[in-house]
Coordinates of C-alpha atoms in Angstrom, one line a residue:
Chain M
X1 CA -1.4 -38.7 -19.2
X2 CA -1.2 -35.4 -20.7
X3 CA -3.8 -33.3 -22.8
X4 CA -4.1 -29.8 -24.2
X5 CA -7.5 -28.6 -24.9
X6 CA -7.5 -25.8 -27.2
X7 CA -4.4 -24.1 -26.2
X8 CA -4.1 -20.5 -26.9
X9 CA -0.9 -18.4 -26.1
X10 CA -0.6 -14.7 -26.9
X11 CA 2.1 -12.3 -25.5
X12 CA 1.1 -9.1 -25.3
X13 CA 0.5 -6.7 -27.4
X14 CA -0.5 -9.4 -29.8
X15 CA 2.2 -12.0 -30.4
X16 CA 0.3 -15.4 -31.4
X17 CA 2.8 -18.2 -30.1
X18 CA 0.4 -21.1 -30.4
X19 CA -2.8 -21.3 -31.4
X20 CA -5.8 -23.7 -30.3
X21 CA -3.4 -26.6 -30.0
X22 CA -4.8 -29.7 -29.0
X23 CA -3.3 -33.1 -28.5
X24 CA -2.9 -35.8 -25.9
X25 CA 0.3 -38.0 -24.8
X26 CA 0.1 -41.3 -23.5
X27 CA 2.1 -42.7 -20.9
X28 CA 5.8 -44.4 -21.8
X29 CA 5.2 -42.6 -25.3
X30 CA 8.0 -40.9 -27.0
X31 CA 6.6 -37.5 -28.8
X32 CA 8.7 -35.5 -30.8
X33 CA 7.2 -32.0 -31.3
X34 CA 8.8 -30.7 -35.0
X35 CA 8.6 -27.1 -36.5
X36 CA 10.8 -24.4 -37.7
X37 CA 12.3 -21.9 -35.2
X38 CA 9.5 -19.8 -33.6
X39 CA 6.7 -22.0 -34.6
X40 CA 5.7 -22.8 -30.6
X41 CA 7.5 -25.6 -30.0
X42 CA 9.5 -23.8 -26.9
X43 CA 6.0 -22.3 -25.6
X44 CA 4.4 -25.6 -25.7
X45 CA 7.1 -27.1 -23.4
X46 CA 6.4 -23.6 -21.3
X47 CA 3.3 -24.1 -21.0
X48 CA 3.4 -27.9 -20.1
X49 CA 6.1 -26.7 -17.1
X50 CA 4.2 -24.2 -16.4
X51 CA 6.6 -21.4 -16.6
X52 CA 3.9 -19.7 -18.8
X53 CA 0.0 -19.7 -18.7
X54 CA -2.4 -20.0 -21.5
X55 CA -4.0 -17.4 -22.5
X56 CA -7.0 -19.9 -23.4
X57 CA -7.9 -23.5 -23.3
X58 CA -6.4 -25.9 -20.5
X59 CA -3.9 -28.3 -19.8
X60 CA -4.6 -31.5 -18.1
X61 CA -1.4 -33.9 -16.0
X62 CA -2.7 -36.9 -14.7
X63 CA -5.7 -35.3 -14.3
X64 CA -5.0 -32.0 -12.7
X65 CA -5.5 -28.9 -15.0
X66 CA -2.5 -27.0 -14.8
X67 CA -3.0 -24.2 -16.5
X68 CA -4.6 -23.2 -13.6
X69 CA -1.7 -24.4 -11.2
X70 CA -1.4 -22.6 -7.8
X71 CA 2.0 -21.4 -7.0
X72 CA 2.3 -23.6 -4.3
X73 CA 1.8 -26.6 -6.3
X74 CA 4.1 -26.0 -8.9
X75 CA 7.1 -27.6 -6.8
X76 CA 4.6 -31.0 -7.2
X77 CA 4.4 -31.2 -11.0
X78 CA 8.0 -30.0 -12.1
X79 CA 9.5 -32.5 -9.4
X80 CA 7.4 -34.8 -11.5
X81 CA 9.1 -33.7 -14.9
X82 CA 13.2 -33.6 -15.9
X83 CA 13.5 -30.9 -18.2
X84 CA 16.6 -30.3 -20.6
X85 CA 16.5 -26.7 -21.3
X86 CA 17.4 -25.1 -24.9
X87 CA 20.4 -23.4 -23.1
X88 CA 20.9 -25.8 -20.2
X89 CA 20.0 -23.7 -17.2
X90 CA 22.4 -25.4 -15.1
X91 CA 23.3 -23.6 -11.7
X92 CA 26.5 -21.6 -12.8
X93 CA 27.8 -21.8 -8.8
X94 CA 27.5 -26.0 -8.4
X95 CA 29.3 -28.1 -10.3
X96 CA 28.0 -30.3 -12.3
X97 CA 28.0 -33.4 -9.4
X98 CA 26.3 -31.0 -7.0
X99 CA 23.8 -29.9 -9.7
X100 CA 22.9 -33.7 -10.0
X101 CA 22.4 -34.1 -6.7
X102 CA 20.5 -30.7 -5.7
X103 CA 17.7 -32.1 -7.6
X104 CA 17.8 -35.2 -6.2
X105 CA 17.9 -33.5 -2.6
X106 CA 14.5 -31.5 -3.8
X107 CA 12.8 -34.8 -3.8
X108 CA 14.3 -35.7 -0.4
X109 CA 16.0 -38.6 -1.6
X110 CA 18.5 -40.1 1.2
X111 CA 22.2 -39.6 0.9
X112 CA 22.9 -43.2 -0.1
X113 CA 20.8 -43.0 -3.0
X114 CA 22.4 -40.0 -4.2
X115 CA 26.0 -41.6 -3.9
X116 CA 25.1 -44.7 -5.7
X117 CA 22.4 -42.6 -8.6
X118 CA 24.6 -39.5 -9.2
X119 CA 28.0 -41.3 -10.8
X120 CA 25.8 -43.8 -12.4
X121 CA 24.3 -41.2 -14.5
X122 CA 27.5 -39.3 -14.7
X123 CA 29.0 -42.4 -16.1
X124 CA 25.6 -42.3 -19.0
X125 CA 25.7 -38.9 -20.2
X126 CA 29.6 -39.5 -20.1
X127 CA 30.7 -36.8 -17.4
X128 CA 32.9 -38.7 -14.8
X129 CA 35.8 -37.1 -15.5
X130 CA 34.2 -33.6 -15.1
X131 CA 31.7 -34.2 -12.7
X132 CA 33.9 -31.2 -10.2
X133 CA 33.7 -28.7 -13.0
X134 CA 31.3 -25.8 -12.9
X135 CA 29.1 -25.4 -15.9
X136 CA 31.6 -22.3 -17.2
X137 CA 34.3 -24.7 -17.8
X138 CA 32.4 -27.0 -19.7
X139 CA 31.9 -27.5 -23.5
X140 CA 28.6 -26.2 -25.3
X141 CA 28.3 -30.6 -25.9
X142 CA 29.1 -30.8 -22.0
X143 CA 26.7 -28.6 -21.1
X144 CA 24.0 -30.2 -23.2
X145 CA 25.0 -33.7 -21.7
X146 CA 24.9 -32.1 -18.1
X147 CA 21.6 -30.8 -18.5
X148 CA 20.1 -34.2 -19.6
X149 CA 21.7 -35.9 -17.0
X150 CA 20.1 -33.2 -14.5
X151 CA 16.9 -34.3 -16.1
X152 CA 17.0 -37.7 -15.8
X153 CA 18.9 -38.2 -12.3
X154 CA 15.4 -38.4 -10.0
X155 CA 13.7 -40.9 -13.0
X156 CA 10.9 -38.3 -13.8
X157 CA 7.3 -39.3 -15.1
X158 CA 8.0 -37.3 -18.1
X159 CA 11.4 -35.7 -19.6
X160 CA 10.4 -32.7 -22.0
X161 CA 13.4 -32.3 -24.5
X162 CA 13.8 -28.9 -25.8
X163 CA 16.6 -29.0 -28.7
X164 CA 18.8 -31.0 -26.6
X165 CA 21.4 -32.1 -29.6
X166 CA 21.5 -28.1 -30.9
X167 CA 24.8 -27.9 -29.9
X168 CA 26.4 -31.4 -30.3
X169 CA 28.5 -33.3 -32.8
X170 CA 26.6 -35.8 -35.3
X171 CA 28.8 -38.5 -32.9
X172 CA 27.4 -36.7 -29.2
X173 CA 23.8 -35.8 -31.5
X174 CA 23.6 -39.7 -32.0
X175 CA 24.4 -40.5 -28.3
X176 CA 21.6 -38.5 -26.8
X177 CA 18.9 -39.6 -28.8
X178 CA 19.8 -43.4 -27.9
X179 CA 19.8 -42.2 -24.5
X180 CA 16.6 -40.8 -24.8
X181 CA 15.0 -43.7 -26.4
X182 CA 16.7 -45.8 -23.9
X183 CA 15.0 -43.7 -21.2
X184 CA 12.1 -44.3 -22.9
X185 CA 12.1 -48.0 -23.6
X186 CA 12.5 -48.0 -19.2
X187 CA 9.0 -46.1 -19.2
X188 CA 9.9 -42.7 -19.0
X189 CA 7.5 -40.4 -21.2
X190 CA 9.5 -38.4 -23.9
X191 CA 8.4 -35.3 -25.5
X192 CA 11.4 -34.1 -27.9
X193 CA 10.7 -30.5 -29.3
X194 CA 13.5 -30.1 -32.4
X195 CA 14.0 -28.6 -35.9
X196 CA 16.0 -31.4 -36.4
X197 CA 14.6 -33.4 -39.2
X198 CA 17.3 -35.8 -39.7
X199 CA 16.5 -36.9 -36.1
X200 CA 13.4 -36.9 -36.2
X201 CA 12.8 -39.1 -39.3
X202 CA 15.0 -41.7 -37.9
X203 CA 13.6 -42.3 -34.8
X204 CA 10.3 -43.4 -36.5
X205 CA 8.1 -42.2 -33.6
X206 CA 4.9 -39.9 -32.9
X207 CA 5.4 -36.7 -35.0
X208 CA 3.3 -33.4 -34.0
X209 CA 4.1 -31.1 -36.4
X210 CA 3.8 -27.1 -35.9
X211 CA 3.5 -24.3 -38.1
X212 CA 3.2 -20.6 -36.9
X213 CA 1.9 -21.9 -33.5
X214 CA -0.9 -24.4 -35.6
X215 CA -1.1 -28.2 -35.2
X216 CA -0.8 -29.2 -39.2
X217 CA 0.1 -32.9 -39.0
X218 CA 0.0 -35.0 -36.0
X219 CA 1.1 -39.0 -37.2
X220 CA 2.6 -41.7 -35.8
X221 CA 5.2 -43.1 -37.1
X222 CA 5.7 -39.6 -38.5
X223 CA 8.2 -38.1 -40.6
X224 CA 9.5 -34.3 -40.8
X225 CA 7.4 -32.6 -43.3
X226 CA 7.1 -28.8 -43.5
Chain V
X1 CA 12.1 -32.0 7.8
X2 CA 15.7 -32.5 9.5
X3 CA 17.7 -33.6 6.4
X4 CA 15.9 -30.7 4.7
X5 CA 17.3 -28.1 7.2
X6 CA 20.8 -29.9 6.8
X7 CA 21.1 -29.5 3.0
X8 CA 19.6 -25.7 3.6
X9 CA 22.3 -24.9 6.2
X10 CA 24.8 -26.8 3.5
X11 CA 24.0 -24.5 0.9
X12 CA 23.9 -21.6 3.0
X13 CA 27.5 -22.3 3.9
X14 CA 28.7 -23.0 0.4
X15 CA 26.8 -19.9 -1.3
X16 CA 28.7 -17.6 1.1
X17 CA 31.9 -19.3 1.0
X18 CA 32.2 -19.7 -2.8
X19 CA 30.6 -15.9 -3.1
X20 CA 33.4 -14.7 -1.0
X21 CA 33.8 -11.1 -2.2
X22 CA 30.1 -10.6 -2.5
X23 CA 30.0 -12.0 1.2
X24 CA 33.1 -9.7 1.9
X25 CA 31.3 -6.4 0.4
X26 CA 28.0 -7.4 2.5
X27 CA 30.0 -8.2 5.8
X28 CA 31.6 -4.4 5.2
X29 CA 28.3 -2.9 4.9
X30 CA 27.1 -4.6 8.1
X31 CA 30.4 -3.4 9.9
X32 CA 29.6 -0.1 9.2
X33 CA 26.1 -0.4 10.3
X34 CA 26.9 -1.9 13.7
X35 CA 29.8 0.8 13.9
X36 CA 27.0 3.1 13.8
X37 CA 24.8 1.4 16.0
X38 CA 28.0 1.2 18.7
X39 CA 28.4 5.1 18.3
X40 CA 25.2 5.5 18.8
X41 CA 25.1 4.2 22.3
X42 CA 28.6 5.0 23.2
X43 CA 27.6 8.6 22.4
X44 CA 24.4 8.3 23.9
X45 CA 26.7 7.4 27.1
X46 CA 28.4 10.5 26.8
X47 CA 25.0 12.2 26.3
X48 CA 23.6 10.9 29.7
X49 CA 27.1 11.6 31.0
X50 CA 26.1 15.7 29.9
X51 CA 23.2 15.9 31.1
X52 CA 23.9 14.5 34.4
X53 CA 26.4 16.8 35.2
X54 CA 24.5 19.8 33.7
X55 CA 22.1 18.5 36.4
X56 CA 23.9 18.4 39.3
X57 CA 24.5 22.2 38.4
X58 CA 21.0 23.1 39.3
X59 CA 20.0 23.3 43.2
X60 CA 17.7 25.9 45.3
X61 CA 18.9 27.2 48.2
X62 CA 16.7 27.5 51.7
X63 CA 18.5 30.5 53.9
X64 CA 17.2 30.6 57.4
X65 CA 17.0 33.4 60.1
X66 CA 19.5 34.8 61.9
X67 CA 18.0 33.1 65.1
X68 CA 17.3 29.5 63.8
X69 CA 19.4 26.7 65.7
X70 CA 21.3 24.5 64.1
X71 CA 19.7 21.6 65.5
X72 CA 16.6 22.7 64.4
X73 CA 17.9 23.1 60.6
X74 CA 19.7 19.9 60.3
X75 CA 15.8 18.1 61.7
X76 CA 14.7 20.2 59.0
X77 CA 17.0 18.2 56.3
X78 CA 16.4 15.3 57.8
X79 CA 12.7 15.9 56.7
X80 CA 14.0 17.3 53.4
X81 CA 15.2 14.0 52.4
X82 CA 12.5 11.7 52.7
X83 CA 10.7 13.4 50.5
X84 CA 10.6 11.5 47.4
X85 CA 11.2 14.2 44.9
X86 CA 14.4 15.4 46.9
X87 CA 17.7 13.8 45.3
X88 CA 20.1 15.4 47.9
X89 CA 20.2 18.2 50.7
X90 CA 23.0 19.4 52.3
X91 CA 23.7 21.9 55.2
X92 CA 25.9 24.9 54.8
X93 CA 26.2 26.4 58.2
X94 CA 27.0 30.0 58.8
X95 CA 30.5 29.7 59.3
X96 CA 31.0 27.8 56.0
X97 CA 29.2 30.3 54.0
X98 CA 31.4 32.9 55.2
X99 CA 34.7 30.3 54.2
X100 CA 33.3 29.7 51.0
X101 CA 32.4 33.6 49.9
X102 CA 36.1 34.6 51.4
X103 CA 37.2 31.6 49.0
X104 CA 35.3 32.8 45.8
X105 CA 35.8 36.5 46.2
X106 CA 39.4 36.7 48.0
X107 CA 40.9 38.3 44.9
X108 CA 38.2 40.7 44.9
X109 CA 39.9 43.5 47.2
X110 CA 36.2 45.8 46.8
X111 CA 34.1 42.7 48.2
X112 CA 37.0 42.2 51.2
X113 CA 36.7 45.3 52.2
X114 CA 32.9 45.7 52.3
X115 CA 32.9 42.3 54.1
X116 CA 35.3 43.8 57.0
X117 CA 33.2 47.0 57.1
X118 CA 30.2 45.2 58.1
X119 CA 32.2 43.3 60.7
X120 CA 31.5 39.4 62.0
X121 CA 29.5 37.3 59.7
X122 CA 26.6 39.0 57.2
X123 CA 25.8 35.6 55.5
X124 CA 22.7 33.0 56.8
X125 CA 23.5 29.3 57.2
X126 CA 21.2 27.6 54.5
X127 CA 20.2 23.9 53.4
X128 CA 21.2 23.0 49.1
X129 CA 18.7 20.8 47.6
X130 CA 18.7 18.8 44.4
X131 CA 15.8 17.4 43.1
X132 CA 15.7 14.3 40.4
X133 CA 13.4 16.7 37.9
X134 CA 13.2 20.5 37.0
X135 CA 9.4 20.3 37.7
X136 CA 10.0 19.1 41.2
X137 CA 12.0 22.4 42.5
X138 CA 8.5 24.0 42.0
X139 CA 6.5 21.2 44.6
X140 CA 9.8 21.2 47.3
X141 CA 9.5 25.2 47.2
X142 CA 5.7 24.9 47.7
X143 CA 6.4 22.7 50.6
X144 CA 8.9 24.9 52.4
X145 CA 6.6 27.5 52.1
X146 CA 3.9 25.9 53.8
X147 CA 5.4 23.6 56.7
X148 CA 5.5 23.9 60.3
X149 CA 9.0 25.6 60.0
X150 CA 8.5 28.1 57.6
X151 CA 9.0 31.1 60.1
X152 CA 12.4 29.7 60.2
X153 CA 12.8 30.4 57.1
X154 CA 13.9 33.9 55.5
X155 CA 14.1 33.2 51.9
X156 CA 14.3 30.5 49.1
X157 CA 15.5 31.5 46.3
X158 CA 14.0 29.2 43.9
X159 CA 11.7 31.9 42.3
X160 CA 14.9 34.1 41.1
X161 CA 16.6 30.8 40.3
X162 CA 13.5 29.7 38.5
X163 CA 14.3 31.0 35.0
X164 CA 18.1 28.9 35.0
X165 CA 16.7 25.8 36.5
X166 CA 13.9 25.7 33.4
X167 CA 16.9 26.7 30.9
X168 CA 19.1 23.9 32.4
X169 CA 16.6 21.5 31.7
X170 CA 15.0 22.2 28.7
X171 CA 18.9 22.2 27.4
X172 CA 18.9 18.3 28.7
X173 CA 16.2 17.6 27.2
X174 CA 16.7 18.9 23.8
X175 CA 20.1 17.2 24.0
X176 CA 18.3 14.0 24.7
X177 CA 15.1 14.4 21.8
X178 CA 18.2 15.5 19.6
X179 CA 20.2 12.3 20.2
X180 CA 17.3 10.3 19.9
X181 CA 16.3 11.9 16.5
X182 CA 19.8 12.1 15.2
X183 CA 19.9 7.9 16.4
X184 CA 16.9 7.4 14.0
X185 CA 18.3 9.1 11.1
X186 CA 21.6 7.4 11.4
X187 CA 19.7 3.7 11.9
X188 CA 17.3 5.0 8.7
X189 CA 20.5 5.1 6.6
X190 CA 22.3 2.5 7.9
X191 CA 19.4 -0.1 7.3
X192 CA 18.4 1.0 4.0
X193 CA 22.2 1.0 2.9
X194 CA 21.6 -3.0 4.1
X195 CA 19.2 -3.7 2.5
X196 CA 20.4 -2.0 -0.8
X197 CA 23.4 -3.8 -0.4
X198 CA 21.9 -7.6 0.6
X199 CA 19.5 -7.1 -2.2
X200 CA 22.2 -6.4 -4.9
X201 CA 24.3 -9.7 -4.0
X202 CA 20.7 -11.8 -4.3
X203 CA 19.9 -10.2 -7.5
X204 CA 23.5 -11.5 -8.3
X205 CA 21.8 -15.4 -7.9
X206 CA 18.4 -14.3 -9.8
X207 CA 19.0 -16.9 -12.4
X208 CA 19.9 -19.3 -10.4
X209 CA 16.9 -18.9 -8.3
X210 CA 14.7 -19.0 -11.9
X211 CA 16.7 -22.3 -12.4
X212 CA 15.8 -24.0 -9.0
X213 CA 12.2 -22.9 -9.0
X214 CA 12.5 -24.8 -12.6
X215 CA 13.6 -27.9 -11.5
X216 CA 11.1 -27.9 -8.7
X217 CA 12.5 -26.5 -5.8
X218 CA 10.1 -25.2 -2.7
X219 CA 10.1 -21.4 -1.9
X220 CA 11.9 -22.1 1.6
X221 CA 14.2 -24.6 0.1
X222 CA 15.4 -21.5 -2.1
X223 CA 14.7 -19.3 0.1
X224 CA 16.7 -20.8 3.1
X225 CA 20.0 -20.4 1.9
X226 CA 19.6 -16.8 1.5
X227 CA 18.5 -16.8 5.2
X228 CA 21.7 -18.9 6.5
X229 CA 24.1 -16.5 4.5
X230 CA 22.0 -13.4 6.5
X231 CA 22.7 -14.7 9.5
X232 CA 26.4 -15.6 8.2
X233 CA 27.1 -12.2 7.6
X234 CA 25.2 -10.5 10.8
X235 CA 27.6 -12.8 13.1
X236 CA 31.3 -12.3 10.8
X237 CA 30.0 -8.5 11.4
X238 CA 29.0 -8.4 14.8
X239 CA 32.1 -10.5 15.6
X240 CA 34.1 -7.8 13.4
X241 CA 32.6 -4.9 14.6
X242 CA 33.4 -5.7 18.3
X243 CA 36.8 -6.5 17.6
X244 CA 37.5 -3.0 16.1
X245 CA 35.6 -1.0 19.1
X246 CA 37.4 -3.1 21.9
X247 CA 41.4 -1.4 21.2
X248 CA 39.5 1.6 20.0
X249 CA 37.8 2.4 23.1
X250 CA 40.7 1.8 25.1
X251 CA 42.9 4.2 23.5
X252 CA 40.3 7.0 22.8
X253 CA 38.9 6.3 26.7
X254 CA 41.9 8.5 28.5
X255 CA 41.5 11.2 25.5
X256 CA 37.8 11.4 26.1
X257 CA 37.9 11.7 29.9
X258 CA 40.2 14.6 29.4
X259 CA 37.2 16.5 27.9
X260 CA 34.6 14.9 30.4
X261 CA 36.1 13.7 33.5
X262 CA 34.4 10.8 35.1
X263 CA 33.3 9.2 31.7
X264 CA 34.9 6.2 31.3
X265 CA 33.9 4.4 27.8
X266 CA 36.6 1.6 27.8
X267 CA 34.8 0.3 31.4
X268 CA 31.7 0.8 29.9
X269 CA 32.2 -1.0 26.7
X270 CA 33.7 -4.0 29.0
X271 CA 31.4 -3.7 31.8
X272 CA 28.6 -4.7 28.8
X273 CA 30.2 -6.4 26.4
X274 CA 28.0 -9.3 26.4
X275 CA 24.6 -6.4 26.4
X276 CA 26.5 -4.4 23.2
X277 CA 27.4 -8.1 21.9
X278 CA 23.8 -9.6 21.9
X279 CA 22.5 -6.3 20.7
X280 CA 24.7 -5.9 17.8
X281 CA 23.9 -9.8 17.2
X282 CA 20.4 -9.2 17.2
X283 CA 20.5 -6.4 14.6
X284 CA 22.3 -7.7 12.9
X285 CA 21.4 -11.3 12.5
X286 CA 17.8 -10.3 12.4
X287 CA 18.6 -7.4 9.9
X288 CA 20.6 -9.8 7.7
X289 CA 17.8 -12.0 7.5
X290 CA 14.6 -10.0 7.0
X291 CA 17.2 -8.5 4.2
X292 CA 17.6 -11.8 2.3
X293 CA 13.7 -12.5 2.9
X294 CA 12.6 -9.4 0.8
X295 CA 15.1 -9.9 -2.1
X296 CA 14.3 -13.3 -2.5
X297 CA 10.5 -12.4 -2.5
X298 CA 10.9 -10.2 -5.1
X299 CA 11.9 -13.4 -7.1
X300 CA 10.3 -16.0 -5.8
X301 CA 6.8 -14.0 -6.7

């Protein structure tokens, strides 16, 4: 489903953020990308997004290199991904119903599927009662929970997790990772990036481990080794 | 397609409403601009209004002999006035010369005297004309000169006239490049202070815009909004702007006639309302939007 060949990312003048990275995720897999902060985890989930370019190497989606993606296409392959950003990127003027459903209205779906999807996923990621709130009145936790409930609301091929439990509780931290497995056991693709390593040895999944933008381990089951 | 254009206009709507001071601030820029823009042609009313009269200053005068009939001179401004470059002739006979010099110089006790020791009546019956253009009085004078009644004829005095006529009109003129100029420079400032001004409420949403493009938003999806609050704040403006000149012109309209009689700007602004209204709509609807669609480009590249 998705491969990187060779992957090379430098920001100028001469920053190496990941370096001839090359690995390929199956569909309905669940992928947890581990490293210390900085190590490329963040610009591998760019890169897959496309919200940066390689600098080398390619990226293939369901066949379709996207490292090459024309602008006009890009609407095509992140309507295709739900993406839970390290600080949320919610829209700071919708609340957090309306930011549920302007995703869903990207896709075109009809109004009766976005009254009977939106408070379904409201009621998983445990927002009901603040689905009329705007993002500045929520909790860091909130905001984490609204993002991933952003990314899951139009059932996306793939969800790409970037440190979606760094600012929750052990209890909320707990939650979200069941959620995401659950996602996954209904056939979504997962890719989890996190520093976690308590997470990431329990879930006893596919482990691509990072190191100064290097691919050092790549097992499955793996564990957090560094 | 249809459902798309809803949810655009929805969100058009809602960014303006819940950005209410930003909308405000944008709305008093476009007020201004249109306040401009009505000036503009209120005072290019006023200019028109100038130059006519300044116009209707300039004639040249045909005196005939002593022996001409009237008959004869009045077939002569009968001809006179189908030319095409002749706006208006009119006859002064001998008899009204003579009423209007006693008029213009009866305080003058030297001329009164001067007139009554000459005895009976010096002055020569004559025809006025106007023309539409200073560059006609030149072709008319030609063809006085040269028609079947020019022994009639004892002088024109166009070519001692000649100099004022060109001054007259090279006055209108200027006043009119000026107004046109000064119109342009006004406009200039006006839309750049627009734009400026649409552009700094937009890069207000830039992160917002990063976030939709994120989730997988198309450019006019984004884009349209932005659009929809353009023309939002183009119509509250035109709709504003209109409502200030209306009691405006009707209270300065008797102050402004004092200074030129016969301009009435109250009956103009009411006589095209619905001209000023589609204009000012135009503007700025159209400037509102091609605002929104450069600052969005900027980060939608």
């Amino acid at each position: 489903m998705i491969s990187f060949y060779n992957i090379t990312k430098i920001y100028p003048p001469h920053t190496v953020a990941v370096k001839d990275v090359s690995f390929q995720v199956q569909e309905k897999e669940f992928v947890s990308i581990a490293g210390r902060s900085g190590a490329g985890k963040t610009t591998l989930l760019k890169l897959l997004l496309a919200q940066e370019q390689s600098t080398r190497g390619q990226i293939f989606f369901d066949g379709q290199d996207i490292s090459q993606i024309k602008k006009k296409d890009l609407p095509w392959l992140r309507k295709r991904l739900g993406t839970v950003f390290q600080d949320y990127k919610l829209l700071a003027s919708k609340t957090v119903y309306e930011n549920m459903v302007y995703v869903m209205e990207i896709i075109s779906q009809t109004k009766r599927h976005i009254l009977k999807d939106v408070p379904q996923v409201l009621e998983i990621v445990g927002l009901t009662e603040r689905a009329n709130n705007f993002p500045a009145q929520l909790s860091g936790g909130e905001l984490q929970r609204a993002a991933i409930g952003r990314a899951l609301i139009h059932r996306p091929d793939i969800i790409l997790a970037d440190e979606p439990t760094g600012n929750l509780d052990p209890y909320h931290t707990r939650d979200v990772i069941q959620l995401l497995l659950k996602i996954n056991q209904m056939g979504t693709t997962v890719i989890l990036a996190t520093h976690n390593k308590e997470i990431i040895n329990r879930l006893g999944k596919r482990v691509i481990t990072l190191e100064e933008g290097k691919v050092i381990r790549d097992e499955d089951p793996g564990r957090f080794i560094l | 397609m249809f459902i798309s254009l809803q949810r655009i206009l929805k969100y058009g709507w809602q960014d303006f409403w819940r950005n209410r001071s930003v909308s405000a601030s944008s709305i008093f820029v476009m007020v201004m601009m249109l306040s401009l823009i009505t000036s503009l042609l209120l005072s290019q009313q006023a200019f028109k209004f100038l130059v006519l009269r300044l116009q209707e200053q300039v004639d040249i005068s045909v005196y005939f002999r002593e022996d001409s009939f009237e008959e004869d001179i009045l077939e002569i401004k009968k001809e006179l006035a189908l030319i095409p470059e002749v706006k208006e002739v009119e006859y002064i006979s001998k008899e009204k010369a003579l009423e209007n010099f006693i008029q213009l110089h009866q305080n003058d006790s030297r001329i009164m005297d001067s007139l009554t020791e000459v005895g009976g009546n010096p002055l020569l019956a004559s025809l006025n004309i106007i023309a539409f253009e200073a560059a006609q009085y030149a072709q008319i004078s030609g063809f006085l000169e040269k028609s079947s009644f020019a022994e009639s004829i004892d002088k024109i005095d166009y070519h001692q006239r000649k100099p004022v006529i060109d001054r007259v009109f090279s006055i209108s003129s200027e006043i009119n490049t000026g107004g046109i100029l000064f119109s342009f420079i006004l406009a200039l400032v006006a839309v750049s202070l627009i734009f400026n001004q649409v552009g700094l409420s937009i890069e207000h949403a830039k992160k917002e815009i990063e976030v939709m493009r994120l989730v997988g938003a198309s450019d006019w999806f984004i884009r349209g909004p932005f659009l929809v609050q353009g023309v939002l704040i183009g119509f509250f403006a035109t709709v504003l702007t209109l409502l200030i000149f209306l009691p405006l012109c009707f209270f300065l309209s008797a102050k402004i006639e004092i200074l030129l009689p016969g301009l009435d700007i109250f009956g103009y602004f009411v006589n095209n309302f619905f001209t000023i209204f589609f204009i000012h709509l135009a503007f700025g609807i159209g400037l509102g939007m091609v605002s929104s669609w450069i600052a969005v480009r900027k980060y939608l590249a």
